[in-house]
Amino acid sequence: MFKRTLVLLQKSTKGPWANMLKDPSKKYTRFKGVDLPDRQWPNKVIEKAPRWLSTDLRDGNQSLPDPMSVEQKKEYFQKLVEIGFKEIEVAFPSASQTDFDFTRYAVENAPDDVRIQALVQSREHLIRRTVESLKGAKKATIHTYLATSDMFREIVFGMSQKEAIEKAVWATKLVKSLTKDDPAMQETDWSYEFSPECFSDTPVEFALEICEAVKAAWEPTAENPIIFNLPATVEVSGPHIYADQVEYFSRNISEREKVAISLHCHNDRGCGVAATELGLLAGADRVEGCLFGNGERTGNVDLITVALNMYTDGVSPELDLSDIESIIDVVEKGNKIPIHPRAPYGGSLVVSAFSGSHQDAIKKGFALQAKKDDPRWRIPYLPLDPQDIGRNYEAVIRVNSQSGKGGAAWVVQRTLGLDLPRAMQVDFSRVVQNTADGLGRELKSEEIIALLQSNYNIDNCSSSVMTIKDYNFEKKSDSVTDVVAVLLVDGKEVSVSGTGNGPISSFVDAVSKEFGDFEVQAYSEHSVGKGSSTKAATYVQLSNGKTTAWGIGMHESITRASVNSLVSAINTILKDEVTKAEPEKVKA
Ligand SMILES: [Zn+2]
């Protein structure tokens, strides 16, 4: 209350446009990209998975208000291995004993094909300590960096371009002498990554110049290329401009076959995924990021989204995201930041449809898919089959007062196998909508099923006026069937008999003698399940001239199912227009 008053006060005294500039160009200038009129990337497609590097435990962890505990880091590391990451940046081992110890854990527990990467500043004692932390690894990458953008060089480090190149070369040579050139360190397959930090804000000619010098110092091979990581440390432009920068770099770096170009996009403008995808089109080989986009400020690129975008384009990301819930679990526990309910693919609401028109479309899509022999996924509103990431269809259609007939019908079909006739769906949806409206919230599946059972008096439920004790049909000819039935009406046995051209009409004839004339308005049936557990489901719409009601019956025997559906409808009518009265009761 108090807060709200303050906000209002502020508004009235300052007026519109109090803080934002009407002409922002006075304060902010558009980033100028590299001149590349013959750019090739717009015509490319992503055809295979890149090399992935998870930096959850380094870049991600260092951005957390509450960094991960050692136990959480271990669990996270194991999950990354399980997903299939072959390169994992685990820590900044020279920064603290905890990071050093965790690097040792990763080295000692990584599968042979997983490369452990560690980040280090270009300083001698820190580099020595980092190499020590990786000793004995099967595969290891040392990652050095140097801020190369004009702003960082001049404002933060006071370093000329020449000095920056000298420093990068010096660090590279030191790492080389301590790793791949050291006869005592040959049990490890060493790799080297250099990041011209703030690449996206660095004149691309200078980025090339420094990387050429570093490459000459490292002497990579085509089998073990040097990794040039091109970070959008801060996202300063549109993704198309970043793509131009990456393509320019890729086309102009010498000995391209001895270089792996890596992307490391942050998400300041919300385009981290787009920049990464366009960067791949522009020729990059490798992607660095975090699960669900954790990381400094607005985060690193979300690897889950990049991978599943690829997947829904029909390209295997070579990361196993089959059990998304267990991944979310580990990520939320480690980061202590919840995954947004609308996060692409992983968010809890992203496969859920509440609105009637969406639900109808999805339901039609599934019905058509079930009939076809075509494995291609074509379901409206669902770009990914939730089952592929370990989710079920229950979450797909959710029912509240905005939902149409399709929503509740979907739940009934998924839960009980009952494919309600269209007119009955309309009838039931009125009950569901009124109940949801009355409660002012979404209805759970169990509540919808309970509503169906009580509304249609299914299976002689206890509130029924009339139940069946016994019955016997006798077929007199092809067109004549007699029935004798014993009913329980308010606890008393009542015998009735009737005749008709089949079981349904003879039974209606028999009960009509007791309760007044009934007429069947609609009837349909289908089987539920397969093999020995197959059941018959029958639906009947019955009228006594004043009230019309639907009934549902289910049984192994089709005759008994039909009788059950008639009893279900008769009870509804006998309870004096329950279908109309009940919703109003809820409303009040
Ligand atoms: Zn970063």
XYZ file of N, CA, C and O and ligand atoms in Angstrom, residues 55 58-60 62 89 119 143 197 229 231-234 264-266 288-290 294-297 299-301, ligand 1:
109
model
N 30.138 -24.059 -19.337
C 30.892 -23.246 -18.383
C 30.024 -22.926 -17.155
O 30.256 -21.966 -16.432
N 32.035 -22.624 -14.007
C 32.969 -21.506 -13.931
C 32.215 -20.188 -14.145
O 31.850 -19.514 -13.197
N 31.902 -19.845 -15.392
C 31.215 -18.578 -15.676
C 29.873 -18.518 -14.940
O 29.523 -17.505 -14.328
N 29.133 -19.634 -15.002
C 27.836 -19.682 -14.330
C 27.985 -19.518 -12.829
O 27.331 -18.673 -12.205
N 30.405 -18.320 -11.015
C 30.970 -17.070 -10.484
C 29.955 -15.921 -10.510
O 30.191 -14.865 -9.939
N 34.271 -26.612 -18.533
C 35.132 -25.658 -17.821
C 34.726 -25.718 -16.358
O 33.584 -25.394 -16.021
N 40.205 -21.898 -16.450
C 40.475 -20.523 -16.873
C 41.573 -19.918 -16.007
O 41.650 -20.185 -14.808
N 42.779 -22.232 -20.533
C 42.072 -21.124 -21.179
C 42.620 -19.804 -20.633
O 42.456 -19.515 -19.454
N 39.044 -11.166 -25.017
C 37.841 -10.832 -24.253
C 37.188 -9.579 -24.833
O 37.883 -8.686 -25.320
N 38.318 -18.397 -28.813
C 36.980 -18.123 -28.299
C 36.660 -16.656 -28.574
O 37.454 -15.782 -28.239
N 34.275 -14.074 -27.586
C 33.154 -13.774 -26.686
C 32.409 -12.486 -27.015
O 33.033 -11.483 -27.371
N 31.083 -12.589 -26.898
C 30.295 -11.370 -26.748
C 30.204 -11.229 -25.231
O 29.199 -11.573 -24.616
N 31.309 -10.802 -24.635
C 31.405 -10.711 -23.165
C 30.259 -9.873 -22.635
O 29.648 -10.183 -21.626
N 29.989 -8.793 -23.365
C 28.772 -8.018 -23.172
C 28.144 -7.930 -24.561
O 28.832 -7.633 -25.528
N 30.961 -17.507 -27.403
C 30.681 -17.379 -25.965
C 29.812 -16.133 -25.810
O 30.297 -15.032 -25.592
N 28.520 -16.333 -26.010
C 27.622 -15.176 -26.061
C 26.928 -14.945 -24.733
O 26.341 -15.852 -24.163
N 26.966 -13.705 -24.299
C 26.118 -13.299 -23.177
C 24.845 -12.704 -23.753
O 24.711 -12.540 -24.967
N 30.135 -22.210 -26.250
C 30.261 -22.191 -24.797
C 29.010 -21.561 -24.207
O 28.513 -20.561 -24.725
N 28.525 -22.125 -23.113
C 27.358 -21.528 -22.472
C 26.976 -22.296 -21.232
O 27.744 -23.110 -20.724
N 25.755 -22.024 -20.746
C 25.281 -22.646 -19.509
C 23.874 -23.209 -19.716
O 23.120 -22.733 -20.563
N 22.166 -19.596 -17.293
C 22.710 -18.909 -16.113
C 23.999 -18.173 -16.512
O 24.623 -18.500 -17.516
N 24.413 -17.207 -15.746
C 25.662 -16.502 -16.024
C 25.583 -15.046 -15.667
O 24.510 -14.538 -15.301
N 26.705 -14.360 -15.787
C 26.799 -12.953 -15.388
C 25.649 -12.119 -15.976
O 25.285 -12.275 -17.135
N 25.138 -11.228 -15.170
C 24.053 -10.298 -15.549
C 22.837 -11.045 -16.109
O 22.175 -11.760 -15.393
N 23.000 -13.413 -18.154
C 23.362 -14.811 -18.352
C 24.185 -15.091 -19.593
O 24.348 -14.250 -20.483
N 24.718 -16.316 -19.599
C 25.372 -16.850 -20.802
C 24.280 -17.385 -21.718
O 23.130 -17.537 -21.307
N 24.651 -17.728 -22.932
C 23.663 -18.320 -23.840
C 23.112 -19.600 -23.202
O 23.841 -20.340 -22.534
Zn 31.336 -15.185 -19.997
